[in-house]
Amino acid sequence: MRKKIVAANWKMNMTQSEATRFISTFLLEVGESRDVEIVLVPPFTAIATVNAALENAQHVKVGAQNMHWERSGAFTGEISPAMLRDLFVRYVVLGHSERRILFGETDEIVNRKVRAAHEATLRPILCVGESLEQRERGEVEQVLSTQLRGSLAGLGAKELQETVIAYEPVWAIGTGKTATAEQAQEAHAFVRRVLGEISDEATAEKIRIQYGGSVKPDNARTLMSQPDIDGALVGGASLDPRSFAQIVQGAGEK
Ligand code: 13P
């Protein structure tokens, strides 16, 4: 049985004081349930503050939105895996479509980061997903297969099991256009099939696959009740503590 994982990708939002305020409301709203793994993914500048605010809520984990693959050196403006470990970060979002499209990250770059994350015992949340043009041209499977094989190259079964995949169709991100539960399930089942080809079926069954793209309190439960949807990676709706708490609760309902 895969434990659902719901993560808040705050992107380039939230100052330290906003993050602190978010957490005090969120913890009250979300309640005590431990059925769902919760991850907050603040900008680097708020990570230490988020850790401090979560002192009595150790079940809520912290992630980062990106990192460099090298251990240290002359890479102005970059953050290393060890620096994230030093901040008690457990997860790192890699290959988000905004990184791929706006900052030119290729599957090869994402693969270096994914491998560096595992070396540092950080768990990657690897994002994959097609654009609207690619969907209209009937290329969804080809795009997902290429991104998965390229980004996960060289990983063993144990590392794959400790990787979370986020299927985020680019056309659904920040647009209010959610994939239907059927469209999302179809893509997730395909992702799992490719994961089985990369490793083996038993390993693929253990890997959690999140859906991302305009997840809101009113669609979260339907999406996450699909057999291959194991959680959500939430952007806009995760900036509101009540909305994000409702989404987490939606993951816990059958
Ligand atoms: P939205 O939830 O704002 O569509 O963003 C999704 C996303 O990109 C999460 O990583």
CSV table of N, CA and C in Angstrom, one decimal, residues 15-142:
chain,number,residue,atom,x,y,z
A,15,THR,N,7.5,35.1,2.2
A,15,THR,CA,8.6,35.6,3.0
A,15,THR,C,8.6,34.8,4.3
A,16,GLN,N,9.6,35.0,5.2
A,16,GLN,CA,9.7,34.3,6.4
A,16,GLN,C,8.4,34.5,7.3
A,17,SER,N,8.0,35.7,7.4
A,17,SER,CA,6.9,36.0,8.3
A,17,SER,C,5.6,35.4,7.7
A,18,GLU,N,5.4,35.4,6.4
A,18,GLU,CA,4.3,34.8,5.8
A,18,GLU,C,4.3,33.3,6.0
A,19,ALA,N,5.5,32.7,5.9
A,19,ALA,CA,5.6,31.2,6.1
A,19,ALA,C,5.2,30.9,7.5
A,20,THR,N,5.6,31.6,8.5
A,20,THR,CA,5.3,31.4,9.9
A,20,THR,C,3.8,31.5,10.1
A,21,ARG,N,3.2,32.5,9.6
A,21,ARG,CA,1.8,32.6,9.7
A,21,ARG,C,1.0,31.5,9.0
A,22,PHE,N,1.5,31.1,7.9
A,22,PHE,CA,0.9,30.0,7.2
A,22,PHE,C,0.9,28.7,8.1
A,23,ILE,N,2.0,28.4,8.6
A,23,ILE,CA,2.1,27.2,9.4
A,23,ILE,C,1.3,27.2,10.6
A,24,SER,N,1.2,28.3,11.3
A,24,SER,CA,0.3,28.2,12.5
A,24,SER,C,-1.1,28.0,12.1
A,25,THR,N,-1.6,28.6,11.1
A,25,THR,CA,-3.0,28.3,10.7
A,25,THR,C,-3.1,26.8,10.1
A,26,PHE,N,-2.2,26.5,9.3
A,26,PHE,CA,-2.2,25.1,8.6
A,26,PHE,C,-2.3,24.0,9.6
A,27,LEU,N,-1.4,24.1,10.7
A,27,LEU,CA,-1.4,23.0,11.6
A,27,LEU,C,-2.7,22.8,12.4
A,28,LEU,N,-3.4,24.0,12.7
A,28,LEU,CA,-4.7,23.9,13.3
A,28,LEU,C,-5.7,23.3,12.4
A,29,GLU,N,-5.7,23.7,11.1
A,29,GLU,CA,-6.7,23.2,10.2
A,29,GLU,C,-6.5,21.7,9.8
A,30,VAL,N,-5.3,21.3,9.7
A,30,VAL,CA,-5.1,20.0,9.1
A,30,VAL,C,-5.3,18.8,10.1
A,31,GLY,N,-5.2,19.1,11.4
A,31,GLY,CA,-5.5,18.1,12.4
A,31,GLY,C,-4.4,17.1,12.5
A,32,GLU,N,-4.7,15.9,13.1
A,32,GLU,CA,-3.7,15.0,13.6
A,32,GLU,C,-3.4,13.8,12.7
A,33,SER,N,-4.2,13.7,11.7
A,33,SER,CA,-4.0,12.5,10.9
A,33,SER,C,-2.6,12.2,10.4
A,34,ARG,N,-2.2,11.0,10.5
A,34,ARG,CA,-0.8,10.6,10.0
A,34,ARG,C,-0.9,9.7,8.7
A,35,ASP,N,-2.1,9.7,8.1
A,35,ASP,CA,-2.3,8.8,7.0
A,35,ASP,C,-1.7,9.3,5.7
A,36,VAL,N,-1.4,10.6,5.7
A,36,VAL,CA,-0.9,11.2,4.5
A,36,VAL,C,0.4,11.9,4.8
A,37,GLU,N,1.4,11.7,4.0
A,37,GLU,CA,2.7,12.4,4.2
A,37,GLU,C,2.6,13.8,3.6
A,38,ILE,N,3.0,14.8,4.5
A,38,ILE,CA,2.8,16.2,4.1
A,38,ILE,C,4.2,16.8,3.9
A,39,VAL,N,4.4,17.5,2.8
A,39,VAL,CA,5.7,18.1,2.6
A,39,VAL,C,5.5,19.6,2.2
A,40,LEU,N,6.2,20.5,2.9
A,40,LEU,CA,6.2,21.9,2.5
A,40,LEU,C,7.5,22.2,1.8
A,41,VAL,N,7.3,22.9,0.6
A,41,VAL,CA,8.5,23.2,-0.2
A,41,VAL,C,8.6,24.7,-0.4
A,42,PRO,N,9.2,25.3,0.6
A,42,PRO,CA,9.3,26.8,0.5
A,42,PRO,C,10.5,27.2,-0.4
A,43,PRO,N,10.6,28.5,-0.7
A,43,PRO,CA,11.9,29.0,-1.3
A,43,PRO,C,13.0,28.8,-0.3
A,44,PHE,N,14.2,28.7,-0.8
A,44,PHE,CA,15.4,28.5,0.1
A,44,PHE,C,15.4,29.4,1.3
A,45,THR,N,15.1,30.7,1.0
A,45,THR,CA,15.2,31.7,2.1
A,45,THR,C,14.3,31.5,3.2
A,46,ALA,N,13.2,30.7,3.1
A,46,ALA,CA,12.3,30.4,4.2
A,46,ALA,C,12.5,29.1,4.8
A,47,ILE,N,13.4,28.3,4.4
A,47,ILE,CA,13.5,26.9,4.9
A,47,ILE,C,13.8,26.8,6.4
A,48,ALA,N,14.8,27.6,6.8
A,48,ALA,CA,15.1,27.6,8.2
A,48,ALA,C,14.0,28.0,9.1
A,49,THR,N,13.3,29.0,8.6
A,49,THR,CA,12.1,29.5,9.4
A,49,THR,C,11.0,28.5,9.4
A,50,VAL,N,10.8,27.8,8.3
A,50,VAL,CA,9.8,26.7,8.3
A,50,VAL,C,10.1,25.6,9.2
A,51,ASN,N,11.4,25.2,9.3
A,51,ASN,CA,11.8,24.2,10.2
A,51,ASN,C,11.5,24.6,11.7
A,52,ALA,N,11.8,25.9,12.0
A,52,ALA,CA,11.6,26.3,13.3
A,52,ALA,C,10.1,26.3,13.7
A,53,ALA,N,9.3,26.7,12.7
A,53,ALA,CA,7.8,26.8,12.9
A,53,ALA,C,7.2,25.4,13.0
A,54,LEU,N,7.9,24.4,12.5
A,54,LEU,CA,7.4,23.0,12.5
A,54,LEU,C,8.0,22.2,13.7
A,55,GLU,N,8.6,22.9,14.6
A,55,GLU,CA,9.3,22.2,15.7
A,55,GLU,C,8.5,21.1,16.4
A,56,ASN,N,7.2,21.5,16.6
A,56,ASN,CA,6.3,20.5,17.3
A,56,ASN,C,5.5,19.7,16.3
A,57,ALA,N,5.8,19.7,15.1
A,57,ALA,CA,5.0,19.0,14.0
A,57,ALA,C,6.0,18.3,13.1
A,58,GLN,N,6.7,17.4,13.7
A,58,GLN,CA,7.8,16.7,13.0
A,58,GLN,C,7.3,15.8,11.9
A,59,HIS,N,6.0,15.5,11.9
A,59,HIS,CA,5.4,14.7,10.8
A,59,HIS,C,5.3,15.5,9.5
A,60,VAL,N,5.4,16.8,9.6
A,60,VAL,CA,5.4,17.6,8.3
A,60,VAL,C,6.8,17.8,7.9
A,61,LYS,N,7.1,17.3,6.6
A,61,LYS,CA,8.5,17.4,6.2
A,61,LYS,C,8.8,18.6,5.3
A,62,VAL,N,10.0,18.8,5.1
A,62,VAL,CA,10.4,20.0,4.3
A,62,VAL,C,11.2,19.6,3.1
A,63,GLY,N,10.9,20.3,2.0
A,63,GLY,CA,11.6,20.1,0.7
A,63,GLY,C,12.1,21.4,0.2
A,64,ALA,N,13.0,21.2,-0.9
A,64,ALA,CA,13.5,22.4,-1.6
A,64,ALA,C,13.0,22.3,-3.0
A,65,GLN,N,13.1,23.4,-3.7
A,65,GLN,CA,12.5,23.5,-5.1
A,65,GLN,C,13.5,23.2,-6.2
A,66,ASN,N,14.8,23.1,-5.8
A,66,ASN,CA,15.8,22.9,-6.8
A,66,ASN,C,17.2,22.7,-6.1
A,67,MET,N,18.2,22.3,-6.8
A,67,MET,CA,19.6,22.4,-6.3
A,67,MET,C,20.5,22.1,-7.4
A,68,HIS,N,21.8,22.3,-7.1
A,68,HIS,CA,22.9,22.0,-8.1
A,68,HIS,C,23.3,20.6,-7.8
A,69,TRP,N,24.0,20.0,-8.8
A,69,TRP,CA,24.4,18.6,-8.6
A,69,TRP,C,25.8,18.5,-8.0
A,70,GLU,N,26.6,19.5,-8.1
A,70,GLU,CA,28.0,19.4,-7.5
A,70,GLU,C,27.9,19.6,-6.0
A,71,ARG,N,29.0,19.1,-5.3
A,71,ARG,CA,29.0,19.2,-3.9
A,71,ARG,C,29.3,20.6,-3.4
A,72,SER,N,30.2,21.3,-4.1
A,72,SER,CA,30.6,22.7,-3.7
A,72,SER,C,31.4,23.3,-4.9
A,73,GLY,N,31.8,24.5,-4.8
A,73,GLY,CA,32.6,25.1,-5.8
A,73,GLY,C,32.2,26.4,-6.3
A,74,ALA,N,32.7,26.8,-7.5
A,74,ALA,CA,32.5,28.1,-8.1
A,74,ALA,C,31.2,28.0,-8.9
A,75,PHE,N,30.1,28.1,-8.3
A,75,PHE,CA,28.8,28.0,-9.0
A,75,PHE,C,27.9,29.1,-8.4
A,76,THR,N,28.3,30.3,-8.7
A,76,THR,CA,27.6,31.5,-8.1
A,76,THR,C,26.1,31.4,-8.1
A,77,GLY,N,25.4,31.6,-7.0
A,77,GLY,CA,24.0,31.6,-6.9
A,77,GLY,C,23.4,30.2,-6.8
A,78,GLU,N,24.2,29.1,-6.7
A,78,GLU,CA,23.6,27.8,-6.6
A,78,GLU,C,23.7,27.3,-5.2
A,79,ILE,N,22.9,26.2,-4.9
A,79,ILE,CA,22.8,25.6,-3.6
A,79,ILE,C,23.1,24.1,-3.8
A,80,SER,N,23.9,23.5,-2.9
A,80,SER,CA,24.4,22.1,-3.1
A,80,SER,C,23.5,21.2,-2.3
A,81,PRO,N,23.5,19.9,-2.6
A,81,PRO,CA,22.8,18.9,-1.9
A,81,PRO,C,23.2,18.9,-0.4
A,82,ALA,N,24.5,19.0,-0.1
A,82,ALA,CA,24.9,19.0,1.3
A,82,ALA,C,24.3,20.2,2.1
A,83,MET,N,24.2,21.4,1.4
A,83,MET,CA,23.6,22.5,2.1
A,83,MET,C,22.1,22.3,2.4
A,84,LEU,N,21.4,21.6,1.6
A,84,LEU,CA,20.0,21.2,1.9
A,84,LEU,C,20.0,20.2,3.1
A,85,ARG,N,20.9,19.3,3.1
A,85,ARG,CA,20.9,18.3,4.2
A,85,ARG,C,21.1,19.1,5.5
A,86,ASP,N,22.0,20.0,5.4
A,86,ASP,CA,22.4,20.8,6.6
A,86,ASP,C,21.2,21.6,7.1
A,87,LEU,N,20.2,21.8,6.3
A,87,LEU,CA,18.9,22.5,6.7
A,87,LEU,C,17.8,21.5,7.0
A,88,PHE,N,18.2,20.2,7.1
A,88,PHE,CA,17.2,19.1,7.4
A,88,PHE,C,16.2,18.9,6.4
A,89,VAL,N,16.5,19.3,5.1
A,89,VAL,CA,15.6,19.1,4.0
A,89,VAL,C,15.6,17.6,3.7
A,90,ARG,N,14.4,17.0,3.4
A,90,ARG,CA,14.2,15.6,3.1
A,90,ARG,C,14.0,15.4,1.6
A,91,TYR,N,13.2,16.3,1.0
A,91,TYR,CA,12.8,16.1,-0.4
A,91,TYR,C,13.3,17.3,-1.3
A,92,VAL,N,13.5,17.0,-2.5
A,92,VAL,CA,13.9,18.1,-3.4
A,92,VAL,C,13.2,18.0,-4.8
A,93,VAL,N,12.4,19.0,-5.1
A,93,VAL,CA,11.7,19.0,-6.4
A,93,VAL,C,12.7,19.2,-7.5
A,94,LEU,N,12.7,18.3,-8.5
A,94,LEU,CA,13.7,18.4,-9.6
A,94,LEU,C,13.0,18.3,-10.9
A,95,GLY,N,13.5,19.1,-11.9
A,95,GLY,CA,12.9,19.0,-13.3
A,95,GLY,C,11.5,19.6,-13.4
A,96,HIS,N,11.1,20.5,-12.5
A,96,HIS,CA,9.8,21.1,-12.7
A,96,HIS,C,9.8,21.8,-14.0
A,97,SER,N,8.6,21.8,-14.6
A,97,SER,CA,8.5,22.4,-16.0
A,97,SER,C,8.9,23.8,-16.1
A,98,GLU,N,8.8,24.6,-14.9
A,98,GLU,CA,9.2,26.0,-14.9
A,98,GLU,C,10.8,26.0,-15.0
A,99,ARG,N,11.4,25.0,-14.4
A,99,ARG,CA,12.9,24.9,-14.5
A,99,ARG,C,13.3,24.5,-15.9
A,100,ARG,N,12.5,23.6,-16.5
A,100,ARG,CA,12.9,23.1,-17.8
A,100,ARG,C,12.6,24.2,-18.9
A,101,ILE,N,11.5,24.9,-18.8
A,101,ILE,CA,11.1,25.8,-19.8
A,101,ILE,C,11.8,27.2,-19.6
A,102,LEU,N,11.8,27.7,-18.4
A,102,LEU,CA,12.3,29.1,-18.2
A,102,LEU,C,13.8,29.1,-18.0
A,103,PHE,N,14.4,27.9,-17.5
A,103,PHE,CA,15.8,27.9,-17.1
A,103,PHE,C,16.6,26.9,-17.9
A,104,GLY,N,16.0,26.3,-18.9
A,104,GLY,CA,16.7,25.5,-19.9
A,104,GLY,C,17.2,24.1,-19.3
A,105,GLU,N,16.6,23.6,-18.3
A,105,GLU,CA,17.0,22.3,-17.8
A,105,GLU,C,16.6,21.2,-18.7
A,106,THR,N,17.6,20.4,-19.1
A,106,THR,CA,17.4,19.2,-19.9
A,106,THR,C,17.3,17.9,-19.1
A,107,ASP,N,16.9,16.9,-19.7
A,107,ASP,CA,16.8,15.6,-19.0
A,107,ASP,C,18.2,15.2,-18.4
A,108,GLU,N,19.2,15.6,-19.2
A,108,GLU,CA,20.6,15.2,-18.7
A,108,GLU,C,20.9,16.0,-17.4
A,109,ILE,N,20.6,17.2,-17.4
A,109,ILE,CA,20.8,18.0,-16.2
A,109,ILE,C,20.0,17.5,-15.1
A,110,VAL,N,18.7,17.2,-15.3
A,110,VAL,CA,17.8,16.8,-14.3
A,110,VAL,C,18.4,15.4,-13.8
A,111,ASN,N,18.9,14.6,-14.6
A,111,ASN,CA,19.4,13.3,-14.2
A,111,ASN,C,20.6,13.5,-13.3
A,112,ARG,N,21.5,14.4,-13.6
A,112,ARG,CA,22.6,14.7,-12.7
A,112,ARG,C,22.1,15.1,-11.3
A,113,LYS,N,21.1,15.9,-11.3
A,113,LYS,CA,20.6,16.4,-10.0
A,113,LYS,C,19.9,15.2,-9.2
A,114,VAL,N,19.1,14.4,-10.0
A,114,VAL,CA,18.5,13.3,-9.3
A,114,VAL,C,19.5,12.3,-8.7
A,115,ARG,N,20.6,12.1,-9.4
A,115,ARG,CA,21.6,11.2,-8.9
A,115,ARG,C,22.3,11.8,-7.7
A,116,ALA,N,22.6,13.1,-7.8
A,116,ALA,CA,23.2,13.8,-6.7
A,116,ALA,C,22.3,13.8,-5.4
A,117,ALA,N,21.0,14.0,-5.7
A,117,ALA,CA,20.1,14.0,-4.5
A,117,ALA,C,20.2,12.6,-3.8
A,118,HIS,N,20.1,11.5,-4.5
A,118,HIS,CA,20.2,10.2,-3.9
A,118,HIS,C,21.5,10.0,-3.1
A,119,GLU,N,22.6,10.5,-3.7
A,119,GLU,CA,23.9,10.4,-3.1
A,119,GLU,C,23.9,11.1,-1.7
A,120,ALA,N,23.2,12.2,-1.7
A,120,ALA,CA,23.1,13.0,-0.4
A,120,ALA,C,21.9,12.5,0.5
A,121,THR,N,21.3,11.4,0.1
A,121,THR,CA,20.1,10.9,0.8
A,121,THR,C,19.0,11.9,0.9
A,122,LEU,N,18.8,12.7,-0.2
A,122,LEU,CA,17.6,13.5,-0.3
A,122,LEU,C,16.7,12.8,-1.3
A,123,ARG,N,15.4,12.9,-1.1
A,123,ARG,CA,14.5,12.2,-2.0
A,123,ARG,C,14.0,13.1,-3.1
A,124,PRO,N,14.3,12.8,-4.3
A,124,PRO,CA,13.8,13.7,-5.4
A,124,PRO,C,12.3,13.5,-5.6
A,125,ILE,N,11.6,14.6,-5.9
A,125,ILE,CA,10.3,14.7,-6.5
A,125,ILE,C,10.5,15.1,-7.9
A,126,LEU,N,10.5,14.1,-8.8
A,126,LEU,CA,10.9,14.3,-10.2
A,126,LEU,C,9.6,14.7,-11.0
A,127,CYS,N,9.6,15.9,-11.6
A,127,CYS,CA,8.4,16.3,-12.4
A,127,CYS,C,8.6,16.0,-13.9
A,128,VAL,N,7.5,15.5,-14.4
A,128,VAL,CA,7.4,15.2,-15.9
A,128,VAL,C,6.1,15.7,-16.3
A,129,GLY,N,5.9,15.9,-17.6
A,129,GLY,CA,4.6,16.3,-18.1
A,129,GLY,C,4.8,16.9,-19.5
A,130,GLU,N,3.7,16.8,-20.3
A,130,GLU,CA,3.7,17.3,-21.7
A,130,GLU,C,3.1,18.7,-21.8
A,131,SER,N,3.4,19.4,-22.8
A,131,SER,CA,2.8,20.7,-23.1
A,131,SER,C,1.5,20.4,-23.9
A,132,LEU,N,0.7,21.5,-24.0
A,132,LEU,CA,-0.6,21.4,-24.8
A,132,LEU,C,-0.3,21.0,-26.2
A,133,GLU,N,0.7,21.5,-26.8
A,133,GLU,CA,1.0,21.2,-28.3
A,133,GLU,C,1.3,19.7,-28.4
A,134,GLN,N,2.1,19.2,-27.4
A,134,GLN,CA,2.5,17.8,-27.4
A,134,GLN,C,1.3,16.9,-27.2
A,135,ARG,N,0.4,17.3,-26.4
A,135,ARG,CA,-0.8,16.5,-26.1
A,135,ARG,C,-1.7,16.5,-27.4
A,136,GLU,N,-1.8,17.7,-28.0
A,136,GLU,CA,-2.6,17.8,-29.3
A,136,GLU,C,-2.0,17.0,-30.4
A,137,ARG,N,-0.7,16.9,-30.4
A,137,ARG,CA,-0.1,16.1,-31.5
A,137,ARG,C,0.0,14.6,-31.1
A,138,GLY,N,-0.6,14.2,-30.0
A,138,GLY,CA,-0.7,12.8,-29.6
A,138,GLY,C,0.7,12.2,-29.1
A,139,GLU,N,1.5,13.1,-28.5
A,139,GLU,CA,2.8,12.7,-28.1
A,139,GLU,C,3.0,12.5,-26.6
A,140,VAL,N,1.9,12.4,-25.9
A,140,VAL,CA,2.0,12.3,-24.4
A,140,VAL,C,2.9,11.2,-24.0
A,141,GLU,N,2.7,10.0,-24.5
A,141,GLU,CA,3.4,8.8,-24.1
A,141,GLU,C,4.9,9.0,-24.4
A,142,GLN,N,5.2,9.5,-25.6
A,142,GLN,CA,6.6,9.6,-26.1
A,142,GLN,C,7.3,10.6,-25.2
